[in-house]
């Protein structure tokens, strides 16, 4: 294990939600080690919207500034490389199909949780705020669900017990 908070993958997800005639756009970020996910609903996949979403995730959702953040060759991500550089994040293109096997299952599971959440709510108002809240619930559910393929829960893997780097940080703080 390389450790948590070292290597992340991000992508834009487009989704038509049941009962809604609108296309919703999400920014998702996944930690390659713990499979922990952060996400934000955005109005469109523009460079400015992506920067706003990243600022929110970094400031309000405790997402780490990954030293390496991988993405596809989307022009919107390529245009904000200077933004990532200011945050000391190396923004780079995904290398090979391995990274798709990390991101795609998480994105698919979050989409399914989101759809199931809408199916149980009648008279749901599909506005930006409500959909953002449901996305947050879906991500929280994913982060606290056992992943059968990996045999762990992402939220639990973000602890010193599962990560040598976090264990070292904790013991250093305790010894100071």
Backbone as JSON Lines, residues from 0, in Angstrom:
{"i":0,"aa":"X","n":[0.83,-1.19,0.0],"ca":[0.0,0.0,0.0],"c":[0.86,1.24,0.0]}
{"i":1,"aa":"X","n":[0.58,2.15,-0.91],"ca":[1.3,3.42,-0.93],"c":[0.88,4.29,0.24]}
{"i":2,"aa":"X","n":[-0.35,4.2,0.66],"ca":[-0.87,5.03,1.74],"c":[-1.99,5.92,1.25]}
{"i":3,"aa":"X","n":[-2.78,6.38,2.18],"ca":[-3.9,7.26,1.86],"c":[-3.42,8.66,1.52]}
{"i":4,"aa":"X","n":[-4.24,9.37,0.78],"ca":[-4.04,10.79,0.46],"c":[-2.84,11.06,-0.43]}
{"i":5,"aa":"X","n":[-2.35,10.05,-1.15],"ca":[-1.17,10.26,-2.0],"c":[-1.53,10.32,-3.47]}
{"i":6,"aa":"X","n":[-2.5,9.55,-3.89],"ca":[-2.82,9.41,-5.3],"c":[-4.34,9.39,-5.43]}
{"i":7,"aa":"X","n":[-4.87,10.34,-6.18],"ca":[-6.31,10.4,-6.37],"c":[-6.68,10.37,-7.85]}
{"i":8,"aa":"X","n":[-7.92,10.01,-8.11],"ca":[-8.46,10.01,-9.48],"c":[-9.72,10.86,-9.47]}
{"i":9,"aa":"X","n":[-9.89,11.67,-10.5],"ca":[-11.08,12.5,-10.59],"c":[-11.68,12.39,-11.99]}
{"i":10,"aa":"X","n":[-12.98,12.58,-12.06],"ca":[-13.64,12.59,-13.35],"c":[-15.0,13.27,-13.2]}
{"i":11,"aa":"X","n":[-15.56,13.63,-14.35],"ca":[-16.88,14.21,-14.41],"c":[-17.87,13.1,-14.76]}
{"i":12,"aa":"X","n":[-18.97,13.05,-14.03],"ca":[-20.01,12.04,-14.25],"c":[-21.27,12.77,-14.71]}
{"i":13,"aa":"X","n":[-21.86,12.28,-15.79],"ca":[-23.12,12.82,-16.29],"c":[-24.2,11.79,-16.03]}
{"i":14,"aa":"X","n":[-25.37,12.27,-15.57],"ca":[-26.4,11.32,-15.19],"c":[-27.79,11.92,-15.34]}
{"i":15,"aa":"X","n":[-28.66,11.19,-16.03],"ca":[-30.08,11.52,-16.04],"c":[-30.71,10.81,-14.87]}
{"i":16,"aa":"X","n":[-31.39,11.56,-14.03],"ca":[-32.01,10.96,-12.85],"c":[-33.46,10.62,-13.14]}
{"i":17,"aa":"X","n":[-33.97,9.55,-12.5],"ca":[-35.37,9.16,-12.75],"c":[-36.32,10.32,-12.43]}
{"i":18,"aa":"X","n":[-37.39,10.39,-13.17],"ca":[-38.43,11.4,-12.95],"c":[-37.98,12.82,-13.3]}
{"i":19,"aa":"X","n":[-36.74,13.0,-13.7],"ca":[-36.24,14.33,-14.03],"c":[-35.87,14.37,-15.5]}
{"i":20,"aa":"X","n":[-36.12,15.48,-16.12],"ca":[-35.76,15.62,-17.53],"c":[-34.43,16.35,-17.67]}
{"i":21,"aa":"X","n":[-33.74,16.54,-16.57],"ca":[-32.47,17.27,-16.59],"c":[-31.29,16.31,-16.54]}
{"i":22,"aa":"X","n":[-30.2,16.73,-17.15],"ca":[-28.93,16.02,-17.05],"c":[-28.16,16.65,-15.89]}
{"i":23,"aa":"X","n":[-27.73,15.83,-14.94],"ca":[-26.96,16.32,-13.81],"c":[-25.49,15.97,-13.99]}
{"i":24,"aa":"X","n":[-24.64,16.86,-13.54],"ca":[-23.19,16.71,-13.72],"c":[-22.54,16.72,-12.35]}
{"i":25,"aa":"X","n":[-21.69,15.71,-12.09],"ca":[-21.02,15.57,-10.81],"c":[-19.51,15.53,-11.02]}
{"i":26,"aa":"X","n":[-18.79,16.05,-10.07],"ca":[-17.35,15.86,-10.0],"c":[-17.11,14.85,-8.9]}
{"i":27,"aa":"X","n":[-16.43,13.75,-9.21],"ca":[-16.08,12.76,-8.2],"c":[-14.57,12.65,-8.1]}
{"i":28,"aa":"X","n":[-14.08,12.44,-6.88],"ca":[-12.65,12.24,-6.62],"c":[-12.55,11.01,-5.72]}
{"i":29,"aa":"X","n":[-11.63,10.1,-6.06],"ca":[-11.47,8.88,-5.27],"c":[-10.01,8.73,-4.85]}
{"i":30,"aa":"X","n":[-9.79,8.35,-3.59],"ca":[-8.46,8.03,-3.09],"c":[-8.1,6.64,-3.59]}
{"i":31,"aa":"X","n":[-6.98,6.51,-4.3],"ca":[-6.61,5.22,-4.9],"c":[-6.37,4.13,-3.86]}
{"i":32,"aa":"X","n":[-5.95,4.49,-2.67],"ca":[-5.66,3.47,-1.66],"c":[-6.9,3.07,-0.88]}
{"i":33,"aa":"X","n":[-7.56,4.03,-0.27],"ca":[-8.69,3.7,0.6],"c":[-10.0,3.54,-0.16]}
{"i":34,"aa":"X","n":[-10.06,3.99,-1.41],"ca":[-11.27,4.0,-2.24],"c":[-12.33,4.95,-1.68]}
{"i":35,"aa":"X","n":[-11.93,5.84,-0.78],"ca":[-12.83,6.84,-0.21],"c":[-13.16,7.85,-1.31]}
{"i":36,"aa":"X","n":[-14.43,8.29,-1.37],"ca":[-14.89,9.17,-2.44],"c":[-15.37,10.5,-1.88]}
{"i":37,"aa":"X","n":[-15.08,11.57,-2.62],"ca":[-15.62,12.9,-2.38],"c":[-16.33,13.31,-3.66]}
{"i":38,"aa":"X","n":[-17.37,14.12,-3.55],"ca":[-18.07,14.52,-4.77],"c":[-18.85,15.8,-4.6]}
{"i":39,"aa":"X","n":[-19.15,16.4,-5.73],"ca":[-19.87,17.67,-5.73],"c":[-20.67,17.79,-7.02]}
{"i":40,"aa":"X","n":[-21.9,18.2,-6.9],"ca":[-22.73,18.51,-8.05],"c":[-22.23,19.82,-8.65]}
{"i":41,"aa":"X","n":[-22.12,19.88,-9.97],"ca":[-21.71,21.12,-10.63],"c":[-22.74,21.46,-11.7]}
{"i":42,"aa":"X","n":[-22.81,22.74,-12.06],"ca":[-23.78,23.18,-13.06],"c":[-23.41,22.71,-14.46]}
{"i":43,"aa":"X","n":[-22.12,22.73,-14.76],"ca":[-21.62,22.25,-16.05],"c":[-20.14,21.92,-15.9]}
{"i":44,"aa":"X","n":[-19.61,21.19,-16.86],"ca":[-18.22,20.73,-16.77],"c":[-17.25,21.77,-17.32]}
{"i":45,"aa":"X","n":[-17.36,22.98,-16.83],"ca":[-16.46,24.05,-17.27],"c":[-15.28,24.12,-16.3]}
{"i":46,"aa":"X","n":[-14.15,24.66,-16.76],"ca":[-13.0,24.79,-15.86],"c":[-13.34,25.57,-14.58]}
{"i":47,"aa":"X","n":[-14.11,26.65,-14.71],"ca":[-14.45,27.46,-13.54],"c":[-15.31,26.68,-12.54]}
{"i":48,"aa":"X","n":[-16.29,25.93,-13.03],"ca":[-17.15,25.12,-12.15],"c":[-16.33,24.02,-11.45]}
{"i":49,"aa":"X","n":[-15.4,23.43,-12.17],"ca":[-14.56,22.38,-11.58],"c":[-13.68,22.97,-10.48]}
{"i":50,"aa":"X","n":[-13.13,24.15,-10.7],"ca":[-12.32,24.8,-9.66],"c":[-13.16,25.11,-8.42]}
{"i":51,"aa":"X","n":[-14.36,25.6,-8.63],"ca":[-15.26,25.9,-7.5],"c":[-15.54,24.63,-6.71]}
{"i":52,"aa":"X","n":[-15.82,23.54,-7.42],"ca":[-16.1,22.26,-6.75],"c":[-14.89,21.77,-5.97]}
{"i":53,"aa":"X","n":[-13.7,21.86,-6.58],"ca":[-12.49,21.43,-5.86],"c":[-12.25,22.29,-4.62]}
{"i":54,"aa":"X","n":[-12.42,23.59,-4.74],"ca":[-12.24,24.45,-3.56],"c":[-13.19,24.03,-2.44]}
{"i":55,"aa":"X","n":[-14.44,23.76,-2.81],"ca":[-15.42,23.34,-1.8],"c":[-14.99,22.02,-1.14]}
{"i":56,"aa":"X","n":[-14.6,21.04,-1.95],"ca":[-14.21,19.74,-1.39],"c":[-12.99,19.87,-0.48]}
{"i":57,"aa":"X","n":[-12.05,20.7,-0.87],"ca":[-10.84,20.89,-0.05],"c":[-11.15,21.62,1.25]}
{"i":58,"aa":"X","n":[-11.99,22.63,1.19],"ca":[-12.28,23.46,2.37],"c":[-13.36,22.87,3.27]}
{"i":59,"aa":"X","n":[-14.4,22.31,2.68],"ca":[-15.58,21.94,3.46],"c":[-15.79,20.45,3.65]}
{"i":60,"aa":"X","n":[-15.15,19.63,2.84],"ca":[-15.4,18.19,2.9],"c":[-14.16,17.41,3.34]}
{"i":61,"aa":"X","n":[-13.14,18.08,3.81],"ca":[-11.91,17.44,4.3],"c":[-11.23,16.56,3.26]}
{"i":62,"aa":"X","n":[-11.38,16.92,2.0],"ca":[-10.65,16.18,0.97],"c":[-9.2,16.65,1.0]}
{"i":63,"aa":"X","n":[-8.24,15.73,0.96],"ca":[-6.84,16.13,0.96],"c":[-6.43,16.7,-0.39]}
{"i":64,"aa":"X","n":[-5.41,17.53,-0.4],"ca":[-4.8,17.99,-1.65],"c":[-3.83,16.9,-2.07]}
{"i":65,"aa":"X","n":[-4.29,15.98,-2.88],"ca":[-3.48,14.84,-3.28],"c":[-2.21,15.31,-3.97]}
{"i":66,"aa":"X","n":[-1.04,14.76,-3.62],"ca":[0.17,15.12,-4.37],"c":[0.05,14.78,-5.86]}
{"i":67,"aa":"X","n":[-0.67,13.69,-6.16],"ca":[-0.9,13.29,-7.55],"c":[-2.4,13.13,-7.75]}
{"i":68,"aa":"X","n":[-2.93,13.82,-8.75],"ca":[-4.35,13.71,-9.08],"c":[-4.47,13.36,-10.55]}
{"i":69,"aa":"X","n":[-5.03,12.19,-10.82],"ca":[-5.13,11.69,-12.19],"c":[-6.53,11.98,-12.75]}
{"i":70,"aa":"X","n":[-6.58,12.22,-14.03],"ca":[-7.85,12.49,-14.71],"c":[-7.7,12.08,-16.16]}
{"i":71,"aa":"X","n":[-8.82,12.07,-16.89],"ca":[-8.71,11.76,-18.31],"c":[-8.26,13.02,-19.04]}
{"i":72,"aa":"X","n":[-8.18,12.94,-20.36],"ca":[-7.65,14.05,-21.15],"c":[-8.74,15.07,-21.47]}
{"i":73,"aa":"X","n":[-9.57,15.35,-20.51],"ca":[-10.66,16.31,-20.66],"c":[-10.08,17.73,-20.75]}
{"i":74,"aa":"X","n":[-10.5,18.52,-21.74],"ca":[-9.97,19.89,-21.86],"c":[-10.2,20.74,-20.61]}
{"i":75,"aa":"X","n":[-11.32,20.52,-19.91],"ca":[-11.59,21.31,-18.69],"c":[-10.53,21.06,-17.63]}
{"i":76,"aa":"X","n":[-10.12,19.8,-17.44],"ca":[-9.07,19.51,-16.47],"c":[-7.73,20.07,-16.93]}
{"i":77,"aa":"X","n":[-7.46,19.95,-18.21],"ca":[-6.19,20.45,-18.74],"c":[-6.07,21.97,-18.58]}
{"i":78,"aa":"X","n":[-7.18,22.68,-18.69],"ca":[-7.15,24.15,-18.56],"c":[-6.92,24.61,-17.13]}
{"i":79,"aa":"X","n":[-7.18,23.75,-16.14],"ca":[-7.0,24.2,-14.75],"c":[-5.74,23.62,-14.12]}
{"i":80,"aa":"X","n":[-4.81,23.13,-14.92],"ca":[-3.54,22.64,-14.37],"c":[-2.82,23.71,-13.54]}
{"i":81,"aa":"X","n":[-2.84,25.0,-13.94],"ca":[-2.22,26.03,-13.08],"c":[-2.88,26.13,-11.7]}
{"i":82,"aa":"X","n":[-4.19,25.92,-11.64],"ca":[-4.91,25.91,-10.36],"c":[-4.38,24.79,-9.47]}
{"i":83,"aa":"X","n":[-4.24,23.58,-10.04],"ca":[-3.71,22.45,-9.28],"c":[-2.26,22.71,-8.86]}
{"i":84,"aa":"X","n":[-1.49,23.31,-9.74],"ca":[-0.08,23.58,-9.44],"c":[0.05,24.51,-8.23]}
{"i":85,"aa":"X","n":[-0.83,25.51,-8.12],"ca":[-0.82,26.41,-6.95],"c":[-1.09,25.65,-5.66]}
{"i":86,"aa":"X","n":[-1.83,24.57,-5.76],"ca":[-2.15,23.73,-4.59],"c":[-1.1,22.64,-4.37]}
{"i":87,"aa":"X","n":[-0.04,22.65,-5.17],"ca":[1.03,21.65,-5.11],"c":[0.5,20.25,-5.43]}
{"i":88,"aa":"X","n":[-0.42,20.21,-6.4],"ca":[-0.98,18.95,-6.87],"c":[-0.48,18.72,-8.3]}
{"i":89,"aa":"X","n":[0.14,17.56,-8.51],"ca":[0.53,17.19,-9.86],"c":[-0.7,16.64,-10.57]}
{"i":90,"aa":"X","n":[-1.19,17.38,-11.54],"ca":[-2.36,16.97,-12.31],"c":[-1.85,16.24,-13.54]}
{"i":91,"aa":"X","n":[-2.22,14.98,-13.67],"ca":[-1.68,14.17,-14.76],"c":[-2.75,13.27,-15.36]}
{"i":92,"aa":"X","n":[-2.51,12.82,-16.56],"ca":[-3.44,11.94,-17.27],"c":[-3.35,10.54,-16.65]}
{"i":93,"aa":"X","n":[-4.51,9.87,-16.56],"ca":[-4.56,8.5,-16.06],"c":[-3.63,7.62,-16.88]}
{"i":94,"aa":"X","n":[-3.0,6.65,-16.22],"ca":[-2.12,5.71,-16.92],"c":[-2.79,4.36,-17.01]}
{"i":95,"aa":"X","n":[-3.28,4.02,-18.16],"ca":[-3.76,2.67,-18.4],"c":[-5.1,2.32,-17.79]}
{"i":96,"aa":"X","n":[-5.57,1.12,-18.11],"ca":[-6.9,0.66,-17.67],"c":[-6.99,0.4,-16.17]}
{"i":97,"aa":"X","n":[-5.85,0.25,-15.49],"ca":[-5.87,0.01,-14.04],"c":[-6.65,1.1,-13.31]}
{"i":98,"aa":"X","n":[-6.47,2.34,-13.74],"ca":[-7.15,3.43,-13.05],"c":[-8.65,3.43,-13.3]}
{"i":99,"aa":"X","n":[-9.07,2.92,-14.45],"ca":[-10.51,2.79,-14.69],"c":[-11.13,1.77,-13.75]}
{"i":100,"aa":"X","n":[-10.39,0.7,-13.43],"ca":[-10.94,-0.31,-12.52],"c":[-11.06,0.23,-11.1]}
{"i":101,"aa":"X","n":[-10.37,1.29,-10.77],"ca":[-10.51,1.92,-9.46],"c":[-11.71,2.87,-9.45]}
{"i":102,"aa":"X","n":[-11.86,3.64,-10.51],"ca":[-12.86,4.71,-10.51],"c":[-14.25,4.23,-10.91]}
{"i":103,"aa":"X","n":[-14.35,3.47,-11.98],"ca":[-15.65,3.1,-12.54],"c":[-16.56,2.35,-11.56]}
{"i":104,"aa":"X","n":[-16.06,1.35,-10.8],"ca":[-16.97,0.67,-9.86],"c":[-17.53,1.62,-8.79]}
{"i":105,"aa":"X","n":[-16.7,2.54,-8.3],"ca":[-17.18,3.49,-7.29],"c":[-18.23,4.41,-7.9]}
{"i":106,"aa":"X","n":[-17.98,4.92,-9.09],"ca":[-18.94,5.82,-9.74],"c":[-20.26,5.09,-10.0]}
{"i":107,"aa":"X","n":[-20.19,3.85,-10.46],"ca":[-21.4,3.08,-10.74],"c":[-22.19,2.82,-9.47]}
{"i":108,"aa":"X","n":[-21.51,2.47,-8.39],"ca":[-22.19,2.19,-7.13],"c":[-22.86,3.45,-6.58]}
{"i":109,"aa":"X","n":[-22.19,4.59,-6.67],"ca":[-22.77,5.85,-6.2],"c":[-24.0,6.2,-7.05]}
{"i":110,"aa":"X","n":[-23.92,6.01,-8.36],"ca":[-25.08,6.25,-9.23],"c":[-26.25,5.37,-8.81]}
{"i":111,"aa":"X","n":[-26.0,4.08,-8.56],"ca":[-27.07,3.17,-8.16],"c":[-27.69,3.56,-6.82]}
{"i":112,"aa":"X","n":[-26.86,3.95,-5.86],"ca":[-27.38,4.39,-4.55],"c":[-28.23,5.64,-4.74]}
{"i":113,"aa":"X","n":[-27.75,6.54,-5.57],"ca":[-28.47,7.79,-5.84],"c":[-29.84,7.5,-6.47]}
{"i":114,"aa":"X","n":[-29.88,6.63,-7.47],"ca":[-31.13,6.28,-8.13],"c":[-32.1,5.63,-7.15]}
{"i":115,"aa":"X","n":[-31.62,4.69,-6.34],"ca":[-32.48,4.04,-5.35],"c":[-33.04,5.06,-4.36]}
{"i":116,"aa":"X","n":[-32.22,6.03,-3.98],"ca":[-32.67,7.08,-3.06],"c":[-33.8,7.91,-3.64]}
{"i":117,"aa":"X","n":[-33.74,8.16,-4.95],"ca":[-34.81,8.93,-5.59],"c":[-36.07,8.1,-5.77]}
{"i":118,"aa":"X","n":[-35.92,6.81,-5.96],"ca":[-37.08,5.93,-6.17],"c":[-37.97,5.86,-4.93]}
{"i":119,"aa":"X","n":[-37.4,6.01,-3.74],"ca":[-38.2,5.91,-2.52],"c":[-38.82,7.25,-2.11]}
{"i":120,"aa":"X","n":[-38.44,8.32,-2.77],"ca":[-38.97,9.65,-2.44],"c":[-39.99,10.07,-3.5]}
{"i":121,"aa":"X","n":[-41.21,10.28,-3.07],"ca":[-42.21,10.79,-4.02],"c":[-42.23,12.31,-3.92]}
{"i":122,"aa":"X","n":[-42.63,12.94,-4.98],"ca":[-42.72,14.4,-5.04],"c":[-41.4,15.1,-4.75]}
{"i":123,"aa":"X","n":[-40.3,14.48,-5.15],"ca":[-38.98,15.08,-4.93],"c":[-38.78,16.25,-5.88]}
{"i":124,"aa":"X","n":[-38.28,17.35,-5.35],"ca":[-37.99,18.53,-6.16],"c":[-36.55,18.41,-6.69]}
{"i":125,"aa":"X","n":[-36.4,18.28,-8.0],"ca":[-35.08,18.11,-8.6],"c":[-34.4,19.46,-8.81]}
{"i":126,"aa":"X","n":[-34.1,20.14,-7.71],"ca":[-33.33,21.37,-7.83],"c":[-31.9,21.1,-7.37]}
{"i":127,"aa":"X","n":[-31.02,22.04,-7.63],"ca":[-29.59,21.86,-7.38],"c":[-29.31,21.49,-5.92]}
{"i":128,"aa":"X","n":[-29.9,22.21,-4.99],"ca":[-29.65,21.97,-3.57],"c":[-30.09,20.57,-3.13]}
{"i":129,"aa":"X","n":[-31.29,20.17,-3.54],"ca":[-31.8,18.85,-3.14],"c":[-30.98,17.72,-3.74]}
{"i":130,"aa":"X","n":[-30.6,17.86,-5.01],"ca":[-29.8,16.81,-5.65],"c":[-28.41,16.75,-5.01]}
{"i":131,"aa":"X","n":[-27.84,17.91,-4.65],"ca":[-26.54,17.92,-3.98],"c":[-26.62,17.18,-2.64]}
{"i":132,"aa":"X","n":[-27.7,17.38,-1.89],"ca":[-27.87,16.68,-0.62],"c":[-27.99,15.17,-0.82]}
{"i":133,"aa":"X","n":[-28.74,14.76,-1.84],"ca":[-28.87,13.32,-2.13],"c":[-27.53,12.74,-2.59]}
{"i":134,"aa":"X","n":[-26.74,13.5,-3.36],"ca":[-25.42,13.03,-3.76],"c":[-24.53,12.84,-2.53]}
{"i":135,"aa":"X","n":[-24.59,13.78,-1.62],"ca":[-23.8,13.67,-0.39],"c":[-24.2,12.42,0.4]}
{"i":136,"aa":"X","n":[-25.49,12.15,0.48],"ca":[-25.98,10.93,1.16],"c":[-25.48,9.67,0.45]}
{"i":137,"aa":"X","n":[-25.53,9.67,-0.88],"ca":[-25.09,8.5,-1.66],"c":[-23.6,8.25,-1.45]}
{"i":138,"aa":"X","n":[-22.81,9.31,-1.45],"ca":[-21.36,9.16,-1.24],"c":[-21.08,8.67,0.17]}
{"i":139,"aa":"X","n":[-21.79,9.2,1.15],"ca":[-21.62,8.75,2.53],"c":[-21.97,7.27,2.66]}
{"i":140,"aa":"X","n":[-23.05,6.87,1.99],"ca":[-23.44,5.46,2.01],"c":[-22.36,4.59,1.38]}
{"i":141,"aa":"X","n":[-21.84,5.01,0.22],"ca":[-20.76,4.25,-0.44],"c":[-19.54,4.14,0.48]}
{"i":142,"aa":"X","n":[-19.13,5.26,1.08],"ca":[-17.93,5.27,1.92],"c":[-18.07,4.42,3.17]}
{"i":143,"aa":"X","n":[-19.29,4.09,3.55],"ca":[-19.52,3.28,4.75],"c":[-20.08,1.89,4.44]}
{"i":144,"aa":"X","n":[-19.95,1.47,3.19],"ca":[-20.41,0.15,2.76],"c":[-19.22,-0.76,2.5]}
{"i":145,"aa":"X","n":[-19.26,-2.01,2.99],"ca":[-18.16,-2.94,2.7],"c":[-18.03,-3.18,1.2]}
{"i":146,"aa":"X","n":[-16.82,-3.07,0.68],"ca":[-16.55,-3.35,-0.72],"c":[-16.12,-4.81,-0.83]}
{"i":147,"aa":"X","n":[-16.98,-5.64,-1.39],"ca":[-16.73,-7.08,-1.4],"c":[-15.45,-7.45,-2.14]}
{"i":148,"aa":"X","n":[-15.14,-6.74,-3.21],"ca":[-13.94,-7.05,-3.98],"c":[-12.67,-6.82,-3.15]}
{"i":149,"aa":"X","n":[-12.68,-5.75,-2.34],"ca":[-11.48,-5.39,-1.57],"c":[-11.55,-5.84,-0.11]}
{"i":150,"aa":"X","n":[-12.72,-6.24,0.35],"ca":[-12.93,-6.73,1.72],"c":[-12.61,-5.67,2.79]}
{"i":151,"aa":"X","n":[-13.03,-4.44,2.53],"ca":[-12.9,-3.38,3.54],"c":[-13.95,-2.3,3.28]}
{"i":152,"aa":"X","n":[-14.11,-1.42,4.25],"ca":[-15.01,-0.28,4.16],"c":[-14.14,0.96,3.97]}
{"i":153,"aa":"X","n":[-14.36,1.75,2.91],"ca":[-13.48,2.9,2.67],"c":[-13.31,3.83,3.87]}
{"i":154,"aa":"X","n":[-14.39,4.14,4.58],"ca":[-14.3,5.05,5.72],"c":[-13.42,4.49,6.83]}
{"i":155,"aa":"X","n":[-13.41,3.16,6.98],"ca":[-12.57,2.54,8.01],"c":[-11.11,2.46,7.59]}
{"i":156,"aa":"X","n":[-10.86,2.44,6.29],"ca":[-9.48,2.34,5.83],"c":[-8.75,3.67,5.94]}
{"i":157,"aa":"X","n":[-9.48,4.74,6.23],"ca":[-8.85,6.05,6.42],"c":[-8.38,6.23,7.86]}
{"i":158,"aa":"X","n":[-8.03,5.14,8.52],"ca":[-7.59,5.21,9.91],"c":[-6.14,4.77,10.01]}
{"i":159,"aa":"X","n":[-5.45,5.14,11.08],"ca":[-4.06,4.71,11.26],"c":[-3.88,3.2,11.27]}
{"i":160,"aa":"X","n":[-4.91,2.46,11.69],"ca":[-4.82,1.01,11.73],"c":[-4.49,0.42,10.36]}
{"i":161,"aa":"X","n":[-5.04,1.02,9.28],"ca":[-4.87,0.48,7.94],"c":[-3.82,1.2,7.1]}
{"i":162,"aa":"X","n":[-3.22,2.24,7.6],"ca":[-2.32,3.02,6.77],"c":[-1.03,3.37,7.52]}
{"i":163,"aa":"X","n":[0.08,2.88,7.0],"ca":[1.36,3.08,7.67],"c":[1.71,4.56,7.81]}
{"i":164,"aa":"X","n":[1.45,5.36,6.78],"ca":[1.78,6.79,6.85],"c":[0.97,7.49,7.94]}
{"i":165,"aa":"X","n":[-0.31,7.19,8.05],"ca":[-1.12,7.78,9.11],"c":[-0.68,7.28,10.48]}
{"i":166,"aa":"X","n":[-0.31,6.0,10.58],"ca":[0.2,5.47,11.85],"c":[1.45,6.23,12.27]}
{"i":167,"aa":"X","n":[2.35,6.46,11.32],"ca":[3.58,7.2,11.62],"c":[3.28,8.62,12.06]}
{"i":168,"aa":"X","n":[2.34,9.29,11.38],"ca":[1.97,10.66,11.76],"c":[1.41,10.68,13.18]}
{"i":169,"aa":"X","n":[0.54,9.7,13.5],"ca":[-0.09,9.65,14.82],"c":[0.97,9.4,15.9]}
{"i":170,"aa":"X","n":[1.89,8.47,15.67],"ca":[2.9,8.18,16.68],"c":[3.86,9.36,16.83]}
{"i":171,"aa":"X","n":[4.16,10.06,15.73],"ca":[5.01,11.24,15.82],"c":[4.35,12.32,16.65]}
{"i":172,"aa":"X","n":[3.04,12.54,16.44],"ca":[2.32,13.54,17.23],"c":[2.26,13.15,18.69]}
{"i":173,"aa":"X","n":[2.08,11.87,18.96],"ca":[1.98,11.41,20.35],"c":[3.32,11.53,21.06]}
{"i":174,"aa":"X","n":[4.41,11.37,20.33],"ca":[5.74,11.42,20.94],"c":[6.28,12.83,21.07]}
{"i":175,"aa":"X","n":[5.61,13.85,20.45],"ca":[6.13,15.22,20.52],"c":[5.65,15.95,21.74]}
